[in-house]
Amino acid sequence: MPALAADAAPQARPAVEDPVLEERVLELSHKLRCLVCQNQSIAESHAPLAVDLRNQVREQFVAGRNEVEIVDYLVARYGDFVLYEPPFKTTTLVLWLGPLLLLVAGAGWLGLRLRRRAAEAATPLSDAEHARARALLEGGADTPKQEERS
Amino acid sequence: MKAKFLVPLILFLVLAGFLAFGLTLNPREVPSPLIDKPAPAFRLARLDQPAQTFALEEMRGQVWLLNVWASWCVACRQEHPVLVDLAKRQLAPIVGLNYKEVRGDGEIDARDMALEAETALAIERAHGWLRAHGDPYALSVLDIDGRVGIDFGVYGVPETFLIDQRGNIRYKHIGPITPESVEKIFAPRIEELKRAG
């Protein structure tokens, strides 16, 4: 891929600038997805577009915009996809609440099963079963079953 | 109650169904939030007359295509004959957005290049490419630093935008236009927009 050669070094920038600014750029860049290498943030990616977008973020910070304004600017152009953390809205309701609902449903099911099992265990043994159990415990041979429980 | 053992099987089939559907989707095609919104305004130098600029407003009243291209873009070479054909049919004027002609090419180190030198080189390269492969564009403009590309949410080349008479983006095509996409998408949509006025 020819584009890779230019990746190693970002577009012309003085080597050291305001470290506080760079910190802010990096922090916000970690929350933004690179559209070319989709599993990387624009802070991690060396794709030329990621470099361009980092420069955009830096320029807008310099121009006095805040994080929210810059994120809005990028979302207006690239959509919610540019955000690593999807926003909470009606179309993403299942995404955000689904795992919670599954957890609640699973816990409910487990509770139901446990209660049912406890109820089963509480069923007393019949006299014949008692006798058979005692015989087994005392090391005797199992007597043929006289009645099936189910 | 007898069919209880089928529950895991059904769950598995539902999951497999979702995954199978997922395989048919293309993660590279990120839907554009700009659809049915006004195209971002721009004013850029023209490739044919670099001293003059071209602005988006100049296309008002027309249905047109904005095609993002560059001579270093491999997929553009595949797309180009289709564009030449499309231009011959005169369905809609195609405006070329020449995207990062010099600094987008990984084989050139443009970091220390002055803007004038970079622009001159971009013009030379773009002209050379159009001479070699044909020029389907009503005109092309130079997006040297890719700034206008970012405004359009461009994340790869080629991309093509269909823009209506009011300057709204109606469709975005990601990747090379194929003869099939012309027949199935572009031609009918252009006709429809023209009829709607």
mmCIF file of C-alpha atoms in Angstrom:
data_model
loop_
_atom_site.group_PDB
_atom_site.id
_atom_site.type_symbol
_atom_site.label_atom_id
_atom_site.label_comp_id
_atom_site.label_asym_id
_atom_site.label_seq_id
_atom_site.Cartn_x
_atom_site.Cartn_y
_atom_site.Cartn_z
ATOM 1 C CA MET A 1 0.000 0.000 0.000
ATOM 2 C CA PRO A 2 1.721 3.179 -1.140
ATOM 3 C CA ALA A 3 -0.037 5.360 1.439
ATOM 4 C CA LEU A 4 1.876 3.660 4.248
ATOM 5 C CA ALA A 5 5.162 5.354 3.475
ATOM 6 C CA ALA A 6 3.892 8.761 4.522
ATOM 7 C CA ASP A 7 2.256 7.389 7.648
ATOM 8 C CA ALA A 8 5.297 7.189 9.834
ATOM 9 C CA ALA A 9 5.575 10.944 10.143
ATOM 10 C CA PRO A 10 2.596 13.281 10.360
ATOM 11 C CA GLN A 11 2.327 16.351 8.166
ATOM 12 C CA ALA A 12 4.781 19.149 8.852
ATOM 13 C CA ARG A 13 4.577 20.194 12.484
ATOM 14 C CA PRO A 14 7.141 21.756 14.772
ATOM 15 C CA ALA A 15 8.634 19.044 16.973
ATOM 16 C CA VAL A 16 7.620 20.380 20.375
ATOM 17 C CA GLU A 17 4.610 22.520 21.051
ATOM 18 C CA ASP A 18 2.385 23.222 23.966
ATOM 19 C CA PRO A 19 2.412 19.932 25.944
ATOM 20 C CA VAL A 20 -0.944 20.718 27.598
ATOM 21 C CA LEU A 21 -2.520 21.157 24.180
ATOM 22 C CA GLU A 22 -0.974 17.916 22.941
ATOM 23 C CA GLU A 23 -2.355 16.139 25.991
ATOM 24 C CA ARG A 24 -5.873 17.388 25.213
ATOM 25 C CA VAL A 25 -5.542 16.434 21.535
ATOM 26 C CA LEU A 26 -4.384 12.945 22.478
ATOM 27 C CA GLU A 27 -7.105 12.458 25.058
ATOM 28 C CA LEU A 28 -9.885 13.400 22.632
ATOM 29 C CA SER A 29 -8.246 11.463 19.793
ATOM 30 C CA HIS A 30 -8.531 8.266 21.846
ATOM 31 C CA LYS A 31 -12.316 8.641 21.799
ATOM 32 C CA LEU A 32 -12.531 9.036 18.025
ATOM 33 C CA ARG A 33 -12.561 6.124 15.611
ATOM 34 C CA CYS A 34 -10.352 6.126 12.550
ATOM 35 C CA LEU A 35 -12.597 5.473 9.548
ATOM 36 C CA VAL A 36 -9.833 3.844 7.569
ATOM 37 C CA CYS A 37 -8.503 1.450 10.227
ATOM 38 C CA GLN A 38 -11.805 0.957 11.961
ATOM 39 C CA ASN A 39 -10.496 -0.894 14.984
ATOM 40 C CA GLN A 40 -8.150 1.906 15.919
ATOM 41 C CA SER A 41 -8.726 5.330 17.347
ATOM 42 C CA ILE A 42 -7.338 8.315 15.481
ATOM 43 C CA ALA A 43 -4.755 8.574 18.266
ATOM 44 C CA GLU A 44 -3.407 5.085 17.494
ATOM 45 C CA SER A 45 -3.802 5.005 13.736
ATOM 46 C CA HIS A 46 -1.111 6.117 11.327
ATOM 47 C CA ALA A 47 -3.525 6.345 8.396
ATOM 48 C CA PRO A 48 -3.203 9.718 6.625
ATOM 49 C CA LEU A 49 -6.839 10.509 7.404
ATOM 50 C CA ALA A 50 -6.227 9.933 11.122
ATOM 51 C CA VAL A 51 -3.297 12.350 10.948
ATOM 52 C CA ASP A 52 -5.522 14.914 9.196
ATOM 53 C CA LEU A 53 -8.240 14.504 11.804
ATOM 54 C CA ARG A 54 -5.754 14.850 14.678
ATOM 55 C CA ASN A 55 -4.575 18.076 13.065
ATOM 56 C CA GLN A 56 -8.196 19.215 12.821
ATOM 57 C CA VAL A 57 -8.707 18.505 16.514
ATOM 58 C CA ARG A 58 -5.545 20.426 17.366
ATOM 59 C CA GLU A 59 -6.493 23.404 15.180
ATOM 60 C CA GLN A 60 -9.953 23.605 16.689
ATOM 61 C CA PHE A 61 -8.574 23.511 20.221
ATOM 62 C CA VAL A 62 -6.238 26.343 19.252
ATOM 63 C CA ALA A 63 -9.244 28.208 17.841
ATOM 64 C CA GLY A 64 -10.803 27.980 21.295
ATOM 65 C CA ARG A 65 -13.414 25.258 20.729
ATOM 66 C CA ASN A 66 -14.131 22.733 23.449
ATOM 67 C CA GLU A 67 -14.379 18.920 23.330
ATOM 68 C CA VAL A 68 -18.148 18.873 22.783
ATOM 69 C CA GLU A 69 -17.962 21.299 19.860
ATOM 70 C CA ILE A 70 -15.175 19.352 18.183
ATOM 71 C CA VAL A 71 -17.001 16.041 18.592
ATOM 72 C CA ASP A 72 -20.156 17.636 17.116
ATOM 73 C CA TYR A 73 -18.088 18.913 14.195
ATOM 74 C CA LEU A 74 -16.776 15.437 13.417
ATOM 75 C CA VAL A 75 -20.112 13.670 13.978
ATOM 76 C CA ALA A 76 -21.755 16.114 11.531
ATOM 77 C CA ARG A 77 -19.294 14.914 8.866
ATOM 78 C CA TYR A 78 -18.637 11.277 9.645
ATOM 79 C CA GLY A 79 -21.684 10.279 11.716
ATOM 80 C CA ASP A 80 -21.860 8.537 15.090
ATOM 81 C CA PHE A 81 -19.491 5.932 13.682
ATOM 82 C CA VAL A 82 -16.605 8.265 14.450
ATOM 83 C CA LEU A 83 -17.333 7.903 18.173
ATOM 84 C CA TYR A 84 -15.793 4.923 19.917
ATOM 85 C CA GLU A 85 -18.511 5.025 22.548
ATOM 86 C CA PRO A 86 -21.913 5.013 20.848
ATOM 87 C CA PRO A 87 -24.278 7.742 22.087
ATOM 88 C CA PHE A 88 -27.326 6.824 24.156
ATOM 89 C CA LYS A 89 -30.395 7.384 21.982
ATOM 90 C CA THR A 90 -33.478 5.547 20.731
ATOM 91 C CA THR A 91 -31.642 3.640 17.980
ATOM 92 C CA THR A 92 -28.977 2.439 20.410
ATOM 93 C CA LEU A 93 -31.357 1.556 23.260
ATOM 94 C CA VAL A 94 -31.026 -2.198 22.700
ATOM 95 C CA LEU A 95 -27.251 -1.876 22.568
ATOM 96 C CA TRP A 96 -27.064 -0.070 25.908
ATOM 97 C CA LEU A 97 -29.891 -1.756 27.809
ATOM 98 C CA GLY A 98 -29.806 -5.213 26.188
ATOM 99 C CA PRO A 99 -27.009 -6.651 28.371
ATOM 100 C CA LEU A 100 -28.712 -5.297 31.505
ATOM 101 C CA LEU A 101 -32.029 -6.883 30.484
ATOM 102 C CA LEU A 102 -30.268 -10.182 29.782
ATOM 103 C CA LEU A 103 -28.622 -10.036 33.198
ATOM 104 C CA VAL A 104 -31.927 -9.380 34.962
ATOM 105 C CA ALA A 105 -33.682 -12.129 32.963
ATOM 106 C CA GLY A 106 -30.852 -14.587 33.687
ATOM 107 C CA ALA A 107 -30.842 -13.791 37.408
ATOM 108 C CA GLY A 108 -34.638 -14.190 37.519
ATOM 109 C CA TRP A 109 -34.466 -17.553 35.777
ATOM 110 C CA LEU A 110 -31.696 -18.733 38.108
ATOM 111 C CA GLY A 111 -33.669 -17.624 41.172
ATOM 112 C CA LEU A 112 -36.733 -19.492 39.924
ATOM 113 C CA ARG A 113 -34.722 -22.670 39.329
ATOM 114 C CA LEU A 114 -33.078 -22.515 42.743
ATOM 115 C CA ARG A 115 -36.394 -22.025 44.498
ATOM 116 C CA ARG A 116 -37.942 -24.936 42.629
ATOM 117 C CA ARG A 117 -35.015 -27.172 43.485
ATOM 118 C CA ALA A 118 -35.254 -26.226 47.155
ATOM 119 C CA ALA A 119 -38.950 -27.134 47.082
ATOM 120 C CA GLU A 120 -38.148 -30.506 45.481
ATOM 121 C CA ALA A 121 -35.531 -31.377 48.064
ATOM 122 C CA ALA A 122 -38.002 -30.665 50.828
ATOM 123 C CA THR A 123 -40.285 -33.499 49.661
ATOM 124 C CA PRO A 124 -40.056 -36.157 52.412
ATOM 125 C CA LEU A 125 -39.146 -39.746 51.549
ATOM 126 C CA SER A 126 -41.717 -42.468 51.833
ATOM 127 C CA ASP A 127 -41.251 -45.240 54.447
ATOM 128 C CA ALA A 128 -40.145 -47.711 51.798
ATOM 129 C CA GLU A 129 -37.533 -45.257 50.502
ATOM 130 C CA HIS A 130 -36.285 -44.657 54.033
ATOM 131 C CA ALA A 131 -35.806 -48.367 54.546
ATOM 132 C CA ARG A 132 -33.984 -48.698 51.247
ATOM 133 C CA ALA A 133 -31.720 -45.752 51.965
ATOM 134 C CA ARG A 134 -30.849 -47.144 55.372
ATOM 135 C CA ALA A 135 -30.068 -50.540 53.896
ATOM 136 C CA LEU A 136 -27.725 -48.918 51.387
ATOM 137 C CA LEU A 137 -25.989 -46.843 54.047
ATOM 138 C CA GLU A 138 -25.417 -49.912 56.147
ATOM 139 C CA GLY A 139 -23.612 -51.571 53.279
ATOM 140 C CA GLY A 140 -26.327 -53.986 52.241
ATOM 141 C CA ALA A 141 -27.339 -54.790 48.719
ATOM 142 C CA ASP A 142 -29.898 -52.606 47.030
ATOM 143 C CA THR A 143 -33.356 -53.973 47.342
ATOM 144 C CA PRO A 144 -35.479 -53.985 44.242
ATOM 145 C CA LYS A 145 -37.527 -50.848 43.904
ATOM 146 C CA GLN A 146 -41.053 -51.343 45.030
ATOM 147 C CA GLU A 147 -42.468 -48.111 43.810
ATOM 148 C CA GLU A 148 -41.282 -45.626 41.257
ATOM 149 C CA ARG A 149 -41.457 -42.034 42.295
ATOM 150 C CA SER A 150 -42.079 -40.723 38.864
ATOM 151 C CA MET B 1 -42.646 -29.397 27.735
ATOM 152 C CA LYS B 2 -41.319 -32.262 25.614
ATOM 153 C CA ALA B 3 -39.731 -29.762 23.202
ATOM 154 C CA LYS B 4 -37.616 -28.173 25.906
ATOM 155 C CA PHE B 5 -34.456 -29.673 24.462
ATOM 156 C CA LEU B 6 -35.064 -27.595 21.328
ATOM 157 C CA VAL B 7 -34.507 -24.316 23.175
ATOM 158 C CA PRO B 8 -30.683 -24.249 22.818
ATOM 159 C CA LEU B 9 -31.029 -25.240 19.175
ATOM 160 C CA ILE B 10 -33.434 -22.381 18.504
ATOM 161 C CA LEU B 11 -31.193 -19.919 20.350
ATOM 162 C CA PHE B 12 -28.266 -21.125 18.278
ATOM 163 C CA LEU B 13 -30.197 -20.724 15.027
ATOM 164 C CA VAL B 14 -31.274 -17.176 15.945
ATOM 165 C CA LEU B 15 -27.673 -16.243 16.754
ATOM 166 C CA ALA B 16 -26.396 -17.886 13.573
ATOM 167 C CA GLY B 17 -29.041 -15.972 11.618
ATOM 168 C CA PHE B 18 -27.822 -12.646 12.995
ATOM 169 C CA LEU B 19 -24.196 -13.537 12.277
ATOM 170 C CA ALA B 20 -25.032 -14.670 8.740
ATOM 171 C CA PHE B 21 -26.775 -11.341 8.129
ATOM 172 C CA GLY B 22 -23.738 -9.542 9.526
ATOM 173 C CA LEU B 23 -21.550 -11.242 6.938
ATOM 174 C CA THR B 24 -23.554 -9.627 4.133
ATOM 175 C CA LEU B 25 -22.848 -6.117 5.458
ATOM 176 C CA ASN B 26 -19.827 -4.124 4.379
ATOM 177 C CA PRO B 27 -18.168 -2.447 7.369
ATOM 178 C CA ARG B 28 -16.255 -0.160 5.000
ATOM 179 C CA GLU B 29 -19.482 1.535 3.984
ATOM 180 C CA VAL B 30 -20.119 4.003 6.735
ATOM 181 C CA PRO B 31 -23.470 5.745 6.182
ATOM 182 C CA SER B 32 -22.995 9.468 5.679
ATOM 183 C CA PRO B 33 -24.840 11.845 8.007
ATOM 184 C CA LEU B 34 -24.838 14.373 5.145
ATOM 185 C CA ILE B 35 -27.532 12.615 3.104
ATOM 186 C CA ASP B 36 -30.458 15.004 2.473
ATOM 187 C CA LYS B 37 -28.446 17.829 4.022
ATOM 188 C CA PRO B 38 -26.890 20.808 2.231
ATOM 189 C CA ALA B 39 -23.508 20.020 0.723
ATOM 190 C CA PRO B 40 -20.756 21.848 2.648
ATOM 191 C CA ALA B 41 -19.884 25.106 0.903
ATOM 192 C CA PHE B 42 -16.397 25.376 -0.565
ATOM 193 C CA ARG B 43 -14.365 27.599 -2.840
ATOM 194 C CA LEU B 44 -11.270 26.054 -4.413
ATOM 195 C CA ALA B 45 -8.834 26.739 -7.227
ATOM 196 C CA ARG B 46 -9.769 25.206 -10.578
ATOM 197 C CA LEU B 47 -7.448 22.657 -12.106
ATOM 198 C CA ASP B 48 -7.807 24.118 -15.637
ATOM 199 C CA GLN B 49 -7.444 27.757 -14.515
ATOM 200 C CA PRO B 50 -5.657 27.741 -11.158
ATOM 201 C CA ALA B 51 -5.947 31.515 -10.871
ATOM 202 C CA GLN B 52 -9.724 31.162 -10.770
ATOM 203 C CA THR B 53 -11.838 29.534 -8.125
ATOM 204 C CA PHE B 54 -14.959 27.459 -8.267
ATOM 205 C CA ALA B 55 -17.641 27.527 -5.593
ATOM 206 C CA LEU B 56 -20.376 25.046 -4.812
ATOM 207 C CA GLU B 57 -23.080 27.695 -5.378
ATOM 208 C CA GLU B 58 -22.207 27.818 -9.062
ATOM 209 C CA MET B 59 -23.938 24.464 -9.546
ATOM 210 C CA ARG B 60 -27.211 25.653 -8.049
ATOM 211 C CA GLY B 61 -30.186 24.660 -10.182
ATOM 212 C CA GLN B 62 -28.448 21.590 -11.589
ATOM 213 C CA VAL B 63 -28.357 17.932 -10.645
ATOM 214 C CA TRP B 64 -24.665 17.056 -10.562
ATOM 215 C CA LEU B 65 -22.039 14.691 -9.270
ATOM 216 C CA LEU B 66 -19.035 15.498 -7.124
ATOM 217 C CA ASN B 67 -16.405 12.823 -7.672
ATOM 218 C CA VAL B 68 -13.411 12.626 -5.335
ATOM 219 C CA TRP B 69 -10.312 11.468 -7.179
ATOM 220 C CA ALA B 70 -6.517 11.520 -7.220
ATOM 221 C CA SER B 71 -3.911 10.207 -9.619
ATOM 222 C CA TRP B 72 -2.364 8.032 -6.886
ATOM 223 C CA CYS B 73 -5.687 6.332 -6.196
ATOM 224 C CA VAL B 74 -5.649 2.827 -7.611
ATOM 225 C CA ALA B 75 -9.414 2.263 -7.465
ATOM 226 C CA CYS B 76 -9.942 5.528 -9.398
ATOM 227 C CA ARG B 77 -8.218 3.937 -12.379
ATOM 228 C CA GLN B 78 -10.802 1.168 -12.297
ATOM 229 C CA GLU B 79 -13.627 3.692 -11.992
ATOM 230 C CA HIS B 80 -12.402 6.152 -14.598
ATOM 231 C CA PRO B 81 -13.728 4.514 -17.799
ATOM 232 C CA VAL B 82 -17.164 4.330 -16.176
ATOM 233 C CA LEU B 83 -17.001 8.065 -15.449
ATOM 234 C CA VAL B 84 -15.911 8.824 -19.020
ATOM 235 C CA ASP B 85 -18.884 6.811 -20.226
ATOM 236 C CA LEU B 86 -21.203 8.539 -17.791
ATOM 237 C CA ALA B 87 -20.004 11.945 -19.023
ATOM 238 C CA LYS B 88 -20.642 10.940 -22.641
ATOM 239 C CA ARG B 89 -24.255 10.149 -21.799
ATOM 240 C CA GLN B 90 -24.603 13.692 -20.422
ATOM 241 C CA LEU B 91 -26.818 12.557 -17.585
ATOM 242 C CA ALA B 92 -25.355 15.093 -15.207
ATOM 243 C CA PRO B 93 -22.210 17.218 -15.071
ATOM 244 C CA ILE B 94 -19.412 15.680 -13.014
ATOM 245 C CA VAL B 95 -17.234 17.975 -10.941
ATOM 246 C CA GLY B 96 -13.940 16.442 -9.845
ATOM 247 C CA LEU B 97 -12.583 17.073 -6.378
ATOM 248 C CA ASN B 98 -8.904 16.327 -6.745
ATOM 249 C CA TYR B 99 -8.076 15.140 -3.233
ATOM 250 C CA LYS B 100 -4.601 15.587 -1.735
ATOM 251 C CA GLU B 101 -2.965 14.993 -5.112
ATOM 252 C CA VAL B 102 0.571 15.385 -3.775
ATOM 253 C CA ARG B 103 0.541 14.828 -0.039
ATOM 254 C CA GLY B 104 -1.895 11.950 -0.344
ATOM 255 C CA ASP B 105 0.634 10.015 -2.401
ATOM 256 C CA GLY B 106 2.668 7.923 0.001
ATOM 257 C CA GLU B 107 5.621 7.942 -2.364
ATOM 258 C CA ILE B 108 6.157 11.681 -2.136
ATOM 259 C CA ASP B 109 7.387 13.405 0.988
ATOM 260 C CA ALA B 110 5.478 16.691 0.820
ATOM 261 C CA ARG B 111 6.180 17.813 4.364
ATOM 262 C CA ASP B 112 8.868 20.307 3.502
ATOM 263 C CA MET B 113 7.290 21.360 0.240
ATOM 264 C CA ALA B 114 6.093 24.947 -0.085
ATOM 265 C CA LEU B 115 2.404 25.268 -0.910
ATOM 266 C CA GLU B 116 3.125 26.895 -4.292
ATOM 267 C CA ALA B 117 5.453 24.084 -5.303
ATOM 268 C CA GLU B 118 2.979 21.487 -4.083
ATOM 269 C CA THR B 119 0.131 23.123 -6.007
ATOM 270 C CA ALA B 120 2.222 23.293 -9.181
ATOM 271 C CA LEU B 121 3.133 19.622 -8.853
ATOM 272 C CA ALA B 122 -0.501 18.702 -8.151
ATOM 273 C CA ILE B 123 -1.646 20.505 -11.305
ATOM 274 C CA GLU B 124 1.013 18.823 -13.394
ATOM 275 C CA ARG B 125 0.196 15.343 -12.067
ATOM 276 C CA ALA B 126 -3.583 15.780 -12.321
ATOM 277 C CA HIS B 127 -3.363 17.090 -15.892
ATOM 278 C CA GLY B 128 -1.099 14.224 -16.842
ATOM 279 C CA TRP B 129 -3.561 11.711 -15.486
ATOM 280 C CA LEU B 130 -6.534 13.254 -17.278
ATOM 281 C CA ARG B 131 -4.578 13.396 -20.542
ATOM 282 C CA ALA B 132 -3.680 9.729 -20.225
ATOM 283 C CA HIS B 133 -7.100 8.408 -19.182
ATOM 284 C CA GLY B 134 -9.602 10.946 -20.552
ATOM 285 C CA ASP B 135 -11.334 13.825 -18.801
ATOM 286 C CA PRO B 136 -14.958 13.156 -17.801
ATOM 287 C CA TYR B 137 -15.155 16.261 -15.623
ATOM 288 C CA ALA B 138 -16.976 19.505 -16.354
ATOM 289 C CA LEU B 139 -14.135 20.846 -14.271
ATOM 290 C CA SER B 140 -11.940 19.743 -11.399
ATOM 291 C CA VAL B 141 -10.941 21.655 -8.311
ATOM 292 C CA LEU B 142 -7.841 21.226 -6.167
ATOM 293 C CA ASP B 143 -8.224 20.154 -2.557
ATOM 294 C CA ILE B 144 -4.522 20.312 -1.787
ATOM 295 C CA ASP B 145 -4.744 19.720 1.975
ATOM 296 C CA GLY B 146 -7.904 17.577 1.995
ATOM 297 C CA ARG B 147 -9.819 20.111 4.066
ATOM 298 C CA VAL B 148 -12.879 20.122 1.810
ATOM 299 C CA GLY B 149 -12.687 16.327 1.778
ATOM 300 C CA ILE B 150 -13.053 16.318 5.564
ATOM 301 C CA ASP B 151 -16.051 18.662 5.281
ATOM 302 C CA PHE B 152 -17.673 16.111 2.985
ATOM 303 C CA GLY B 153 -16.792 13.263 5.339
ATOM 304 C CA VAL B 154 -14.473 11.705 2.761
ATOM 305 C CA TYR B 155 -12.489 8.827 4.241
ATOM 306 C CA GLY B 156 -11.304 7.086 1.112
ATOM 307 C CA VAL B 157 -10.920 7.725 -2.571
ATOM 308 C CA PRO B 158 -12.927 7.441 -4.782
ATOM 309 C CA GLU B 159 -16.203 8.649 -3.354
ATOM 310 C CA THR B 160 -19.026 10.244 -5.311
ATOM 311 C CA PHE B 161 -21.813 12.538 -4.147
ATOM 312 C CA LEU B 162 -25.083 13.102 -5.982
ATOM 313 C CA ILE B 163 -26.233 16.676 -5.373
ATOM 314 C CA ASP B 164 -29.617 18.126 -6.297
ATOM 315 C CA GLN B 165 -30.727 21.517 -7.649
ATOM 316 C CA ARG B 166 -30.914 23.012 -4.160
ATOM 317 C CA GLY B 167 -27.416 21.916 -3.261
ATOM 318 C CA ASN B 168 -28.508 19.019 -1.047
ATOM 319 C CA ILE B 169 -26.552 15.767 -1.025
ATOM 320 C CA ARG B 170 -28.946 12.994 -2.038
ATOM 321 C CA TYR B 171 -26.647 10.005 -2.275
ATOM 322 C CA LYS B 172 -23.092 9.054 -1.454
ATOM 323 C CA HIS B 173 -21.282 6.285 -3.278
ATOM 324 C CA ILE B 174 -18.260 4.831 -1.502
ATOM 325 C CA GLY B 175 -15.617 3.194 -3.637
ATOM 326 C CA PRO B 176 -15.435 2.966 -7.426
ATOM 327 C CA ILE B 177 -18.587 3.474 -9.482
ATOM 328 C CA THR B 178 -19.334 0.390 -11.566
ATOM 329 C CA PRO B 179 -21.493 0.128 -14.717
ATOM 330 C CA GLU B 180 -24.057 -1.662 -12.523
ATOM 331 C CA SER B 181 -24.199 1.181 -10.006
ATOM 332 C CA VAL B 182 -24.700 3.633 -12.893
ATOM 333 C CA GLU B 183 -27.666 1.633 -14.219
ATOM 334 C CA LYS B 184 -29.184 0.705 -10.887
ATOM 335 C CA ILE B 185 -28.517 3.803 -8.807
ATOM 336 C CA PHE B 186 -27.111 6.859 -10.549
ATOM 337 C CA ALA B 187 -29.134 6.982 -13.788
ATOM 338 C CA PRO B 188 -32.558 6.421 -12.165
ATOM 339 C CA ARG B 189 -31.857 8.771 -9.268
ATOM 340 C CA ILE B 190 -30.564 11.537 -11.536
ATOM 341 C CA GLU B 191 -33.670 11.228 -13.744
ATOM 342 C CA GLU B 192 -35.907 11.275 -10.705
ATOM 343 C CA LEU B 193 -34.246 14.388 -9.278
ATOM 344 C CA LYS B 194 -34.445 16.148 -12.636
ATOM 345 C CA ARG B 195 -38.149 15.376 -12.925
ATOM 346 C CA ALA B 196 -38.812 16.533 -9.391
ATOM 347 C CA GLY B 197 -37.119 19.822 -10.275
#
